Short mmCIF file of C-alpha atoms in Angstrom, two decimals:
data_model
loop_
_atom_site.label_atom_id
_atom_site.label_comp_id
_atom_site.label_asym_id
_atom_site.label_seq_id
_atom_site.Cartn_x
_atom_site.Cartn_y
_atom_site.Cartn_z
CA MET A 703 0.00 0.00 0.00
CA SER A 704 0.98 3.63 -0.30
CA TRP A 705 1.94 5.13 3.05
CA ASP A 706 1.36 8.74 4.02
CA ALA A 707 1.07 10.63 7.31
CA PRO A 708 -2.71 10.06 7.77
CA ALA A 709 -2.31 6.30 7.15
CA VAL A 710 0.47 6.04 9.74
CA LEU A 711 -1.45 8.13 12.28
CA ALA A 712 -4.50 5.90 11.81
CA LEU A 713 -2.33 2.81 12.34
CA ILE A 714 -0.82 4.36 15.49
CA GLU A 715 -4.33 4.85 16.93
CA LYS A 716 -5.19 1.23 16.18
CA MET A 717 -2.01 0.03 17.90
CA ARG A 718 -2.73 2.18 20.93
CA ALA A 719 -6.21 0.69 21.17
CA HIS A 720 -4.70 -2.78 20.72
CA ARG A 721 -1.96 -2.01 23.30
CA GLY A 722 0.70 -3.39 21.00
CA ASP A 723 1.69 -3.74 17.38
CA PHE A 724 0.12 -6.34 15.11
CA THR A 725 1.10 -9.55 13.37
CA GLY A 726 1.97 -7.64 10.21
CA VAL A 727 3.54 -4.60 11.88
CA GLU A 728 6.81 -4.23 13.78
CA VAL A 729 7.63 -0.93 15.51
CA LYS A 730 11.14 0.17 16.44
CA ARG A 731 12.31 3.32 18.19
CA GLY A 732 15.65 3.35 16.39
CA ALA A 733 17.25 5.71 18.89
CA GLY A 734 20.52 3.76 18.90
CA GLY A 735 20.53 3.00 15.20
CA VAL A 736 18.75 0.21 13.35
CA PRO A 737 18.37 -2.96 15.47
CA ASP A 738 18.86 -6.48 14.16
CA LEU A 739 15.77 -7.09 12.04
CA ALA A 740 16.81 -10.38 10.42
CA ALA A 741 14.23 -12.53 12.22
CA THR A 742 11.45 -10.02 11.53
CA LEU A 743 12.38 -9.67 7.84
CA CYS A 744 12.51 -13.46 7.61
CA ALA A 745 9.10 -13.88 9.29
CA PHE A 746 7.51 -11.25 7.04
CA GLY A 747 9.06 -12.95 4.01
CA ASN A 748 7.33 -16.17 5.04
CA MET A 749 3.95 -14.41 5.26
CA PRO A 750 2.15 -14.19 1.90
CA ASP A 751 1.22 -10.55 2.56
CA GLY A 752 4.59 -9.58 4.03
CA GLY A 753 4.64 -6.91 6.71
CA VAL A 754 5.66 -3.39 7.70
CA VAL A 755 8.51 -2.15 9.88
CA ILE A 756 8.15 1.41 11.23
CA VAL A 757 11.24 3.04 12.71
CA GLY A 758 10.78 6.15 14.80
CA LEU A 759 7.96 5.11 17.14
CA ASP A 760 8.33 4.24 20.83
CA GLU A 761 5.93 1.41 21.68
CA ARG A 762 6.75 1.61 25.38
CA ALA A 763 5.66 5.26 25.44
CA GLY A 764 2.30 4.54 23.83
CA PHE A 765 3.66 4.65 20.26
CA ALA A 766 4.92 8.18 20.67
CA ILE A 767 6.53 9.63 17.53
CA THR A 768 10.22 9.96 18.40
CA GLY A 769 11.59 10.14 14.86
CA VAL A 770 15.03 9.23 13.52
CA LYS A 771 17.97 11.52 12.89
CA ASP A 772 19.19 10.01 9.61
CA PRO A 773 16.36 8.38 7.61
CA ALA A 774 18.65 7.56 4.68
CA ALA A 775 20.98 5.59 6.95
CA VAL A 776 18.02 3.70 8.40
CA GLU A 777 16.76 2.78 4.95
CA HIS A 778 20.22 1.67 3.85
CA ALA A 779 20.69 -0.51 6.95
CA ILE A 780 17.33 -2.24 6.57
CA ALA A 781 17.91 -2.80 2.84
CA SER A 782 21.30 -4.31 3.62
CA GLN A 783 19.79 -6.76 6.11
CA ALA A 784 17.05 -7.65 3.62
CA ARG A 785 19.67 -8.52 0.99
CA GLN A 786 22.35 -10.16 3.11
CA ALA A 787 20.86 -11.45 6.37
CA VAL A 788 18.00 -13.56 4.99
CA THR A 789 17.84 -16.28 2.33
CA PRO A 790 16.33 -15.80 -0.15
CA PRO A 791 16.52 -12.00 0.05
CA VAL A 792 13.26 -10.11 0.56
CA ALA A 793 12.17 -6.99 -1.31
CA VAL A 794 11.62 -3.84 0.76
CA THR A 795 10.18 -0.49 -0.30
CA PHE A 796 10.60 2.64 1.79
CA GLU A 797 8.70 5.81 2.63
CA THR A 798 10.20 8.57 4.79
CA LEU A 799 7.44 10.69 6.29
CA ALA A 800 7.42 13.89 8.30
CA ILE A 801 4.91 13.68 11.14
CA ALA A 802 4.69 16.16 14.01
CA GLY A 803 7.95 17.70 12.83
CA LYS A 804 9.84 14.40 13.04
CA GLN A 805 11.03 11.92 10.42
CA ILE A 806 9.94 8.30 10.52
CA VAL A 807 10.80 5.47 8.13
CA VAL A 808 8.18 3.02 6.89
CA ALA A 809 9.70 -0.14 5.39
CA GLU A 810 7.19 -2.40 3.62
CA VAL A 811 8.47 -5.99 3.31
CA GLN A 812 7.11 -8.04 0.42
CA GLY A 813 6.12 -11.63 1.14
CA LEU A 814 7.95 -14.27 -0.87
CA SER A 815 6.10 -16.39 -3.42
CA ALA A 816 5.14 -19.92 -2.35
CA HIS A 817 7.95 -21.57 -4.33
CA GLN A 818 10.57 -19.40 -2.55
CA ARG A 819 9.45 -20.11 1.02
CA PRO A 820 10.63 -20.85 3.66
CA CYS A 821 12.82 -17.80 4.11
CA LYS A 822 15.63 -18.34 6.63
CA THR A 823 18.20 -16.44 8.60
CA GLY A 824 21.09 -18.14 10.37
CA GLY A 825 19.75 -21.48 9.14
CA ARG A 826 16.37 -21.01 10.86
CA ALA A 827 13.00 -20.12 9.38
CA TYR A 828 10.85 -17.72 11.38
CA LEU A 829 7.12 -17.27 11.83
CA ARG A 830 5.23 -14.17 12.88
CA GLN A 831 2.84 -14.67 15.79
CA ALA A 832 1.05 -11.82 17.55
CA ASP A 833 3.82 -9.19 17.58
CA GLY A 834 6.78 -11.57 17.91
CA ASP A 835 9.08 -13.61 15.68
CA TYR A 836 9.34 -17.31 16.50
CA ALA A 837 11.47 -20.07 15.03
CA MET A 838 9.41 -22.47 12.94
CA SER A 839 9.18 -26.13 13.83
CA ALA A 840 10.36 -28.74 11.34
CA ALA A 841 6.72 -29.63 10.60
CA GLU A 842 5.89 -26.00 9.81
CA GLU A 843 8.83 -25.78 7.42
CA GLN A 844 7.59 -28.93 5.70
CA GLN A 845 4.16 -27.36 5.48
CA LEU A 846 5.58 -24.43 3.51
CA LEU A 847 7.50 -26.77 1.21
CA ALA A 848 4.42 -28.92 0.62
CA VAL A 849 2.29 -26.05 -0.73
CA ARG A 850 4.78 -25.07 -3.41
CA ASP A 851 2.59 -27.24 -5.63
CA ARG A 852 -1.19 -27.53 -5.49
CA PRO A 853 -2.20 -29.68 -2.49
CA ARG A 854 -3.76 -33.04 -3.40
CA TYR A 855 -3.87 -34.66 0.01
CA ASP A 856 -7.66 -34.84 0.12
CA ALA A 857 -7.69 -37.17 -2.90
CA GLY A 858 -5.39 -39.74 -1.30
CA PRO A 859 -6.76 -43.02 0.07
CA VAL A 860 -6.80 -43.59 3.82
CA GLU A 861 -5.17 -46.83 4.91
CA ARG A 862 -7.70 -49.31 6.36
CA ALA A 863 -10.69 -47.02 5.65
CA ALA A 864 -13.30 -48.73 3.46
CA ILE A 865 -16.85 -47.91 2.38
CA GLY A 866 -18.16 -49.55 5.56
CA ASN A 867 -16.57 -46.70 7.55
CA LEU A 868 -18.89 -44.15 5.93
CA ASP A 869 -22.09 -42.91 7.55
CA PRO A 870 -24.99 -44.47 5.57
CA HIS A 871 -27.33 -41.52 6.22
CA LEU A 872 -24.78 -38.98 4.97
CA VAL A 873 -23.90 -41.16 1.96
CA ASN A 874 -27.55 -41.56 0.96
CA GLY A 875 -28.15 -37.81 1.18
CA PHE A 876 -25.00 -37.09 -0.81
CA VAL A 877 -25.78 -39.64 -3.53
CA SER A 878 -29.35 -38.32 -3.90
CA ALA A 879 -28.17 -34.71 -4.13
CA VAL A 880 -25.56 -35.55 -6.78
CA ARG A 881 -28.02 -37.57 -8.87
CA ALA A 882 -30.49 -34.70 -8.78
CA THR A 883 -28.00 -32.37 -10.47
CA SER A 884 -25.85 -34.60 -12.73
CA ARG A 885 -27.18 -36.35 -15.81
CA ARG A 886 -23.93 -38.29 -16.17
CA LEU A 887 -24.19 -39.77 -12.69
CA ARG A 888 -27.96 -40.13 -12.47
CA ASP A 889 -28.11 -43.78 -13.55
CA VAL A 890 -24.79 -45.21 -12.28
CA ASP A 891 -24.60 -47.41 -9.18
CA ASP A 892 -23.67 -45.91 -5.81
CA GLU A 893 -20.06 -47.10 -5.74
CA THR A 894 -19.35 -45.76 -9.22
CA LEU A 895 -20.82 -42.41 -8.23
CA LEU A 896 -18.72 -42.31 -5.07
CA ARG A 897 -15.58 -43.07 -7.07
CA ARG A 898 -16.29 -40.41 -9.65
CA ARG A 899 -16.99 -37.80 -7.00
CA GLY A 900 -13.76 -38.53 -5.12
CA VAL A 901 -15.26 -40.28 -2.10
CA LEU A 902 -13.64 -43.62 -3.00
CA ASP A 903 -10.16 -44.04 -4.44
CA ALA A 904 -10.35 -44.85 -8.16
CA ASP A 905 -7.75 -47.63 -7.91
CA SER A 906 -8.82 -49.36 -4.70
CA ASP A 907 -11.70 -49.95 -2.32
CA ARG A 908 -10.34 -47.47 0.18
CA VAL A 909 -12.03 -44.23 1.15
CA THR A 910 -10.24 -41.00 0.28
CA LEU A 911 -9.33 -38.52 2.99
CA ALA A 912 -11.95 -36.15 1.59
CA GLY A 913 -14.61 -38.86 1.67
CA LEU A 914 -13.72 -39.90 5.20
CA TYR A 915 -13.66 -36.33 6.55
CA ALA A 916 -16.96 -35.36 4.90
CA LEU A 917 -18.96 -38.60 5.10
CA GLY A 918 -17.19 -40.80 7.63
CA GLU A 919 -19.04 -42.35 10.54
CA TYR A 920 -16.13 -41.38 12.81
CA PRO A 921 -13.19 -39.83 10.86
CA GLN A 922 -11.14 -39.33 14.03
CA GLN A 923 -10.61 -43.10 14.27
CA PHE A 924 -8.18 -42.74 11.38
CA ALA A 925 -7.17 -39.06 11.63
CA PRO A 926 -7.62 -37.59 15.14
CA SER A 927 -6.64 -34.09 13.98
CA LEU A 928 -9.78 -33.82 11.83
CA SER A 929 -11.56 -32.23 14.75
CA VAL A 930 -12.25 -28.91 16.44
CA THR A 931 -11.17 -27.54 19.81
CA ALA A 932 -13.10 -24.62 21.26
CA ALA A 933 -12.70 -22.67 24.49
CA VAL A 934 -13.53 -19.38 26.16
CA VAL A 935 -10.31 -17.59 27.12
CA THR A 936 -10.84 -15.65 30.33
CA GLU A 937 -9.10 -12.53 31.51
CA PRO A 938 -5.57 -13.08 32.88
CA GLY A 939 -5.66 -13.72 36.61
CA SER A 940 -9.01 -15.53 36.52
CA ALA A 941 -9.26 -18.77 38.46
CA ASP A 942 -9.93 -20.75 35.26
CA ARG A 943 -7.88 -19.72 32.23
CA LEU A 944 -10.05 -21.71 29.80
CA VAL A 945 -13.81 -22.14 30.24
CA ASP A 946 -16.12 -24.52 28.37
CA LEU A 947 -13.19 -26.28 26.70
CA VAL A 948 -14.53 -28.87 24.27
CA HIS A 949 -13.09 -31.26 21.68
CA LEU A 950 -15.59 -31.78 18.89
CA ASP A 951 -15.58 -34.82 16.63
CA GLY A 952 -17.50 -36.48 13.80
CA PRO A 953 -17.65 -35.68 10.05
CA VAL A 954 -17.76 -32.14 8.67
CA PRO A 955 -21.56 -31.65 9.02
CA ASP A 956 -21.44 -32.72 12.67
CA LEU A 957 -18.40 -30.53 13.37
CA LEU A 958 -20.17 -27.52 11.89
CA ASP A 959 -23.36 -28.14 13.88
CA ALA A 960 -21.51 -28.72 17.15
CA SER A 961 -19.27 -25.68 16.63
CA MET A 962 -22.26 -23.41 16.07
CA GLU A 963 -24.01 -24.79 19.14
CA TRP A 964 -20.91 -23.99 21.19
CA VAL A 965 -20.64 -20.47 19.72
CA ARG A 966 -24.29 -19.71 20.48
CA ARG A 967 -23.72 -20.84 24.05
CA ASN A 968 -20.74 -18.54 24.57
CA LEU A 969 -21.60 -15.32 22.73
CA ARG A 970 -23.59 -12.65 24.50
CA THR A 971 -27.23 -12.14 23.52
CA GLY A 972 -29.06 -8.85 23.88
CA VAL A 973 -32.64 -7.80 23.22
CA ARG A 974 -33.78 -5.58 20.37
CA VAL A 975 -37.22 -4.26 19.47
CA GLY A 976 -38.41 -5.35 16.05
CA VAL A 977 -40.42 -3.27 13.58
CA ASP A 978 -43.53 -5.06 14.88
CA GLY A 979 -42.90 -3.73 18.40
CA HIS A 980 -41.96 -7.11 19.88
CA ASN A 981 -38.68 -7.86 21.67
CA TYR A 982 -36.29 -10.34 20.05
CA ASP A 983 -33.05 -11.99 21.15
CA HIS A 984 -30.13 -10.46 19.27
CA PRO A 985 -26.71 -12.16 19.36
CA GLU A 986 -23.76 -9.80 19.46
CA LEU A 987 -22.45 -11.13 16.12
CA PRO A 988 -24.38 -12.33 13.05
CA LEU A 989 -24.44 -16.10 13.39
CA GLY A 990 -24.63 -16.58 9.64
CA ALA A 991 -21.26 -14.89 9.26
CA VAL A 992 -19.78 -16.96 12.09
CA ARG A 993 -21.10 -20.15 10.51
CA GLU A 994 -19.57 -19.28 7.13
CA LEU A 995 -16.15 -18.68 8.69
CA ILE A 996 -16.25 -21.96 10.61
CA ALA A 997 -17.35 -23.86 7.49
CA ASN A 998 -14.45 -22.30 5.57
CA ALA A 999 -12.02 -23.31 8.30
CA LEU A 1000 -13.25 -26.90 8.18
CA VAL A 1001 -13.31 -27.28 4.41
CA HIS A 1002 -10.21 -25.28 3.46
CA ARG A 1003 -7.86 -26.46 6.21
CA ASP A 1004 -4.54 -28.05 5.26
CA LEU A 1005 -4.95 -31.84 5.16
CA GLY A 1006 -1.27 -32.70 4.66
CA PRO A 1007 0.63 -35.15 6.87
CA HIS A 1008 2.59 -32.26 8.40
CA THR A 1009 -0.63 -31.04 10.09
CA GLN A 1010 -1.54 -34.35 11.74
CA THR A 1011 -1.36 -32.79 15.21
CA LYS A 1012 -3.18 -29.55 14.30
CA ARG A 1013 -6.91 -28.95 14.59
CA VAL A 1014 -9.29 -26.17 13.75
CA GLU A 1015 -9.47 -23.93 16.83
CA ILE A 1016 -12.24 -21.60 17.97
CA ARG A 1017 -11.58 -19.16 20.81
CA VAL A 1018 -13.89 -16.62 22.41
CA LEU A 1019 -11.87 -13.85 24.07
CA PRO A 1020 -13.29 -10.91 26.00
CA ASP A 1021 -13.07 -8.69 22.93
CA ARG A 1022 -13.08 -11.04 19.94
CA LEU A 1023 -13.98 -14.37 18.35
CA VAL A 1024 -11.01 -16.12 16.75
CA ILE A 1025 -11.21 -19.03 14.26
CA THR A 1026 -7.90 -20.59 13.21
CA SER A 1027 -7.27 -23.42 10.76
CA PRO A 1028 -4.06 -25.20 9.71
CA GLY A 1029 -2.61 -23.95 6.44
CA GLY A 1030 -2.78 -20.66 4.58
CA LEU A 1031 -4.60 -19.48 1.48
CA TRP A 1032 -3.99 -21.21 -1.84
CA GLY A 1033 -4.41 -19.58 -5.25
CA VAL A 1034 -5.85 -16.38 -3.82
CA SER A 1035 -4.50 -13.44 -1.84
CA ARG A 1036 -5.94 -12.00 1.35
CA GLU A 1037 -6.88 -8.81 -0.52
CA GLN A 1038 -8.95 -10.83 -3.01
CA LEU A 1039 -11.15 -12.40 -0.35
CA GLY A 1040 -14.74 -11.33 -0.80
CA THR A 1041 -14.21 -10.26 -4.43
CA ALA A 1042 -15.08 -12.03 -7.67
CA ALA A 1043 -11.43 -13.10 -7.98
CA GLY A 1044 -11.28 -14.44 -4.42
CA LYS A 1045 -12.43 -17.98 -5.13
CA SER A 1046 -10.07 -20.91 -4.70
CA ALA A 1047 -10.66 -24.32 -3.13
CA VAL A 1048 -7.60 -25.67 -1.33
CA ASN A 1049 -9.11 -29.17 -1.19
CA GLU A 1050 -10.93 -29.60 -4.51
CA HIS A 1051 -12.42 -33.03 -3.79
CA LEU A 1052 -13.52 -32.13 -0.26
CA TYR A 1053 -15.05 -28.88 -1.48
CA GLY A 1054 -16.94 -30.71 -4.22
CA ILE A 1055 -18.31 -33.25 -1.73
CA CYS A 1056 -19.34 -30.67 0.86
CA ALA A 1057 -21.25 -28.68 -1.77
CA TYR A 1058 -23.80 -31.54 -1.72
CA LEU A 1059 -23.89 -32.05 2.04
CA SER A 1060 -26.40 -30.78 4.59
CA THR A 1061 -26.21 -30.68 8.38
CA SER A 1062 -28.69 -32.39 10.69
CA GLN A 1063 -30.63 -29.11 10.65
CA GLY A 1064 -31.08 -29.37 6.88
CA ALA A 1065 -28.72 -26.47 6.08
CA ARG A 1066 -26.14 -26.75 3.29
CA VAL A 1067 -22.58 -27.06 4.61
CA ILE A 1068 -21.28 -24.68 1.93
CA GLU A 1069 -22.96 -22.91 -0.94
CA GLY A 1070 -20.42 -24.19 -3.47
CA GLU A 1071 -20.14 -20.86 -5.29
CA GLY A 1072 -17.14 -19.35 -3.50
CA GLY A 1073 -18.97 -16.21 -2.41
CA GLY A 1074 -19.09 -16.91 1.31
CA ILE A 1075 -16.57 -14.28 2.40
CA GLY A 1076 -18.51 -11.59 0.56
CA GLU A 1077 -21.61 -12.65 2.46
CA VAL A 1078 -19.68 -12.48 5.74
CA GLN A 1079 -18.57 -8.94 4.96
CA ARG A 1080 -22.10 -7.85 4.02
CA ALA A 1081 -23.65 -9.46 7.09
CA LEU A 1082 -21.22 -7.71 9.44
CA HIS A 1083 -21.77 -4.37 7.71
CA GLU A 1084 -25.54 -4.67 8.05
CA TRP A 1085 -25.47 -5.87 11.69
CA PRO A 1086 -23.55 -3.53 12.23
CA ALA A 1087 -20.18 -4.87 13.40
CA ASP A 1088 -16.54 -4.33 12.51
CA PRO A 1089 -15.31 -5.93 9.27
CA PRO A 1090 -13.61 -9.33 9.65
CA ILE A 1091 -9.85 -9.42 10.14
CA PHE A 1092 -8.01 -12.07 8.12
CA ILE A 1093 -4.45 -13.14 8.96
CA ASP A 1094 -2.63 -15.44 6.53
CA GLN A 1095 0.56 -16.78 8.12
CA ALA A 1096 1.09 -19.43 5.41
CA VAL A 1097 1.06 -22.23 8.00
CA THR A 1098 -2.20 -21.03 9.59
CA PHE A 1099 -5.13 -18.89 8.54
CA THR A 1100 -7.06 -16.90 11.14
CA ALA A 1101 -10.37 -15.06 10.96
CA VAL A 1102 -11.13 -12.57 13.73
CA LEU A 1103 -14.48 -11.00 14.54
CA MET A 1104 -14.38 -8.18 17.07
CA ARG A 1105 -17.11 -8.36 19.68
CA PRO A 1106 -19.01 -5.03 19.71
CA ARG A 1107 -18.55 -3.14 22.97
CA ALA A 1108 -21.91 -1.48 22.46
CA GLU A 1109 -23.55 -4.85 23.02
CA LEU A 1110 -21.96 -5.38 26.44
CA GLY A 1111 -24.62 -5.81 29.13
CA PRO A 1112 -24.34 -4.83 32.79
CA GLN A 1113 -23.19 -8.37 33.65
CA ALA A 1114 -20.34 -8.34 31.13
CA PRO A 1115 -16.83 -8.49 32.60
CA ALA A 1116 -14.88 -5.26 32.62
CA PRO A 1117 -11.57 -5.17 30.70
CA HIS A 1118 -8.73 -6.46 32.85
CA ALA A 1119 -5.65 -4.38 33.45
CA GLN A 1120 -3.47 -7.21 32.13
CA SER A 1121 -5.27 -7.72 28.81
CA GLY A 1122 -3.34 -7.32 25.57
CA ASP A 1123 -0.41 -9.03 23.88
CA PRO A 1124 2.14 -11.02 25.96
CA GLN A 1125 4.67 -8.19 26.15
CA THR A 1126 2.08 -5.67 27.32
CA ARG A 1127 0.83 -8.07 29.99
CA ILE A 1128 4.35 -8.57 31.33
CA LEU A 1129 5.10 -4.85 31.35
CA THR A 1130 1.84 -4.26 33.22
CA VAL A 1131 2.58 -6.69 36.06
CA LEU A 1132 6.21 -5.57 36.31
CA ALA A 1133 5.08 -1.99 36.85
CA ALA A 1134 4.36 -2.98 40.46
CA GLY A 1135 7.91 -4.30 41.01
CA ALA A 1136 10.33 -7.09 40.18
CA LEU A 1137 8.99 -10.66 39.81
CA ASP A 1138 10.40 -14.09 39.09
CA ARG A 1139 9.23 -16.01 36.03
CA ASN A 1140 6.71 -18.18 37.87
CA SER A 1141 5.05 -15.11 39.37
CA ILE A 1142 4.88 -13.48 35.93
CA ILE A 1143 3.18 -16.58 34.52
CA GLU A 1144 0.70 -16.67 37.39
CA ARG A 1145 -0.23 -12.99 37.16
CA THR A 1146 -0.43 -12.73 33.35
CA GLY A 1147 -2.07 -16.05 32.56
CA LEU A 1148 0.52 -16.66 29.81
CA THR A 1149 2.00 -20.06 29.04
CA ARG A 1150 5.66 -20.75 29.84
CA SER A 1151 6.66 -20.57 26.18
CA GLN A 1152 4.77 -17.28 25.66
CA THR A 1153 6.45 -15.84 28.75
CA ARG A 1154 9.89 -16.98 27.65
CA TYR A 1155 9.60 -15.55 24.14
CA ALA A 1156 8.09 -12.27 25.36
CA LEU A 1157 10.77 -11.80 28.04
CA GLU A 1158 13.53 -12.47 25.52
CA LYS A 1159 12.17 -9.76 23.25
CA LEU A 1160 11.62 -7.30 26.09
CA ILE A 1161 15.18 -7.82 27.35
CA ALA A 1162 16.62 -7.52 23.83
CA THR A 1163 14.84 -4.19 23.36
CA ASP A 1164 15.97 -2.88 26.76
CA ARG A 1165 12.46 -2.62 28.18
CA VAL A 1166 12.97 -5.28 30.85
CA ALA A 1167 16.05 -5.97 32.95
CA MET A 1168 17.02 -9.43 34.21
CA HIS A 1169 18.59 -9.83 37.65
CA GLY A 1170 20.45 -12.96 38.69
CA GLY A 1171 21.59 -14.36 35.37
CA LEU A 1172 20.05 -16.74 32.87
CA GLY A 1173 19.02 -20.00 34.52
CA ALA A 1174 19.75 -18.80 38.04
CA ARG A 1175 17.26 -20.05 40.62
CA ASN A 1176 16.51 -16.59 42.01
CA THR A 1177 16.37 -14.74 38.69
CA THR A 1178 13.91 -11.84 38.69
CA TYR A 1179 12.77 -9.34 36.09
CA SER A 1180 11.89 -5.67 36.35
CA LEU A 1181 11.20 -2.73 34.13
CA ALA A 1182 14.50 -1.48 32.71
CA GLU A 1183 14.10 1.92 34.37
CA GLU A 1184 14.21 0.22 37.79
CA ASP A 1185 17.56 -1.43 37.18
#
């Protein structure tokens, strides 16, 4: 995009409201020169949409505009790291802007094409998560390598899965729906139809992964990761970090039904007066839009062997609903979503099967026309609610719906002082004094790995000081100003 002063100021306001920078944005003060950005440049290179580095903002001071003394030197240093510190090199474009009488540098990093990923630095590939850079696992690297060519995993046969492992009710409904629309398949026997529609492998009696996932009596018997985990994430410091944690199983129609039942149970519901004068329950988010996003996550998830431990995840946080699926977009960019050009099925066979499937409530699983994201955007606009936020990290795809604050009732929990990204939470609890790592974990509600990564970044950027030495039993941490 083209950056100017109003665009940067608008982004600063968003980051202040978010209490941190975003997955696709990295902010640096740059007071002591350009810091080591190799891991960030690498992580942005591995994201299809790349990312933006802004030098001349102080995140610790509420994203105050501090400026840089020599913008040309900053640009040169970043360009040098982009060429020499990462492999393959990443392309960076620069804008130097004058805001509030100070110069800041905006460096836009272009994401690498699928056949060039993974990008590495120092022999390690990095992934962007929240506002941090994390080393990829071996499985995640394999995931990037696997999608250099069009994925075909859904068409592969599943060992030991035969036609007897399919749900007869789902199969009958599918066969009837296909026959009603296809002259070519109207008069063939059931097994021939199932082979031609990709439910059965053409060269054996085994069920394909697509057929098992969509029509199986219990797909998780053969592939446990073909499931959904859902949980309500409470405010840090609450007695229970996760509430209503469930693991949902069954074929795609059952997963969709069960997921929507869980969402209805955990979203707030208000009351609105209809045009007829009667009061009606009104969920805080349009359930049709939520359903479409969950269906997309189920049908378009990566089905490769490198995702065998990864499930679709649904999380309700105090301020948002988050739906994450393994794998990124294929054949379409994030900007194309919701447009006429934004149609691409990652799993062609699975998509084709699900277009003929209905849930137990009689609703189609997917429309089969590729216009679902456009409907999501329209539904949220008419509700009204904020537009959806889509994050494509190549190895995961996340859809975020912000929960409207205007819908909060008197019983809704107030925002907690420790809410926000991991670094902000740690800075908040350290404002009261030095703490050891266990105390930080307890007071922020972060996991050990989140705490470790966040502390490493805070120490590297001189915002937190460590006392006692790495690995020492009595090591404590404090805000750098207290050292």
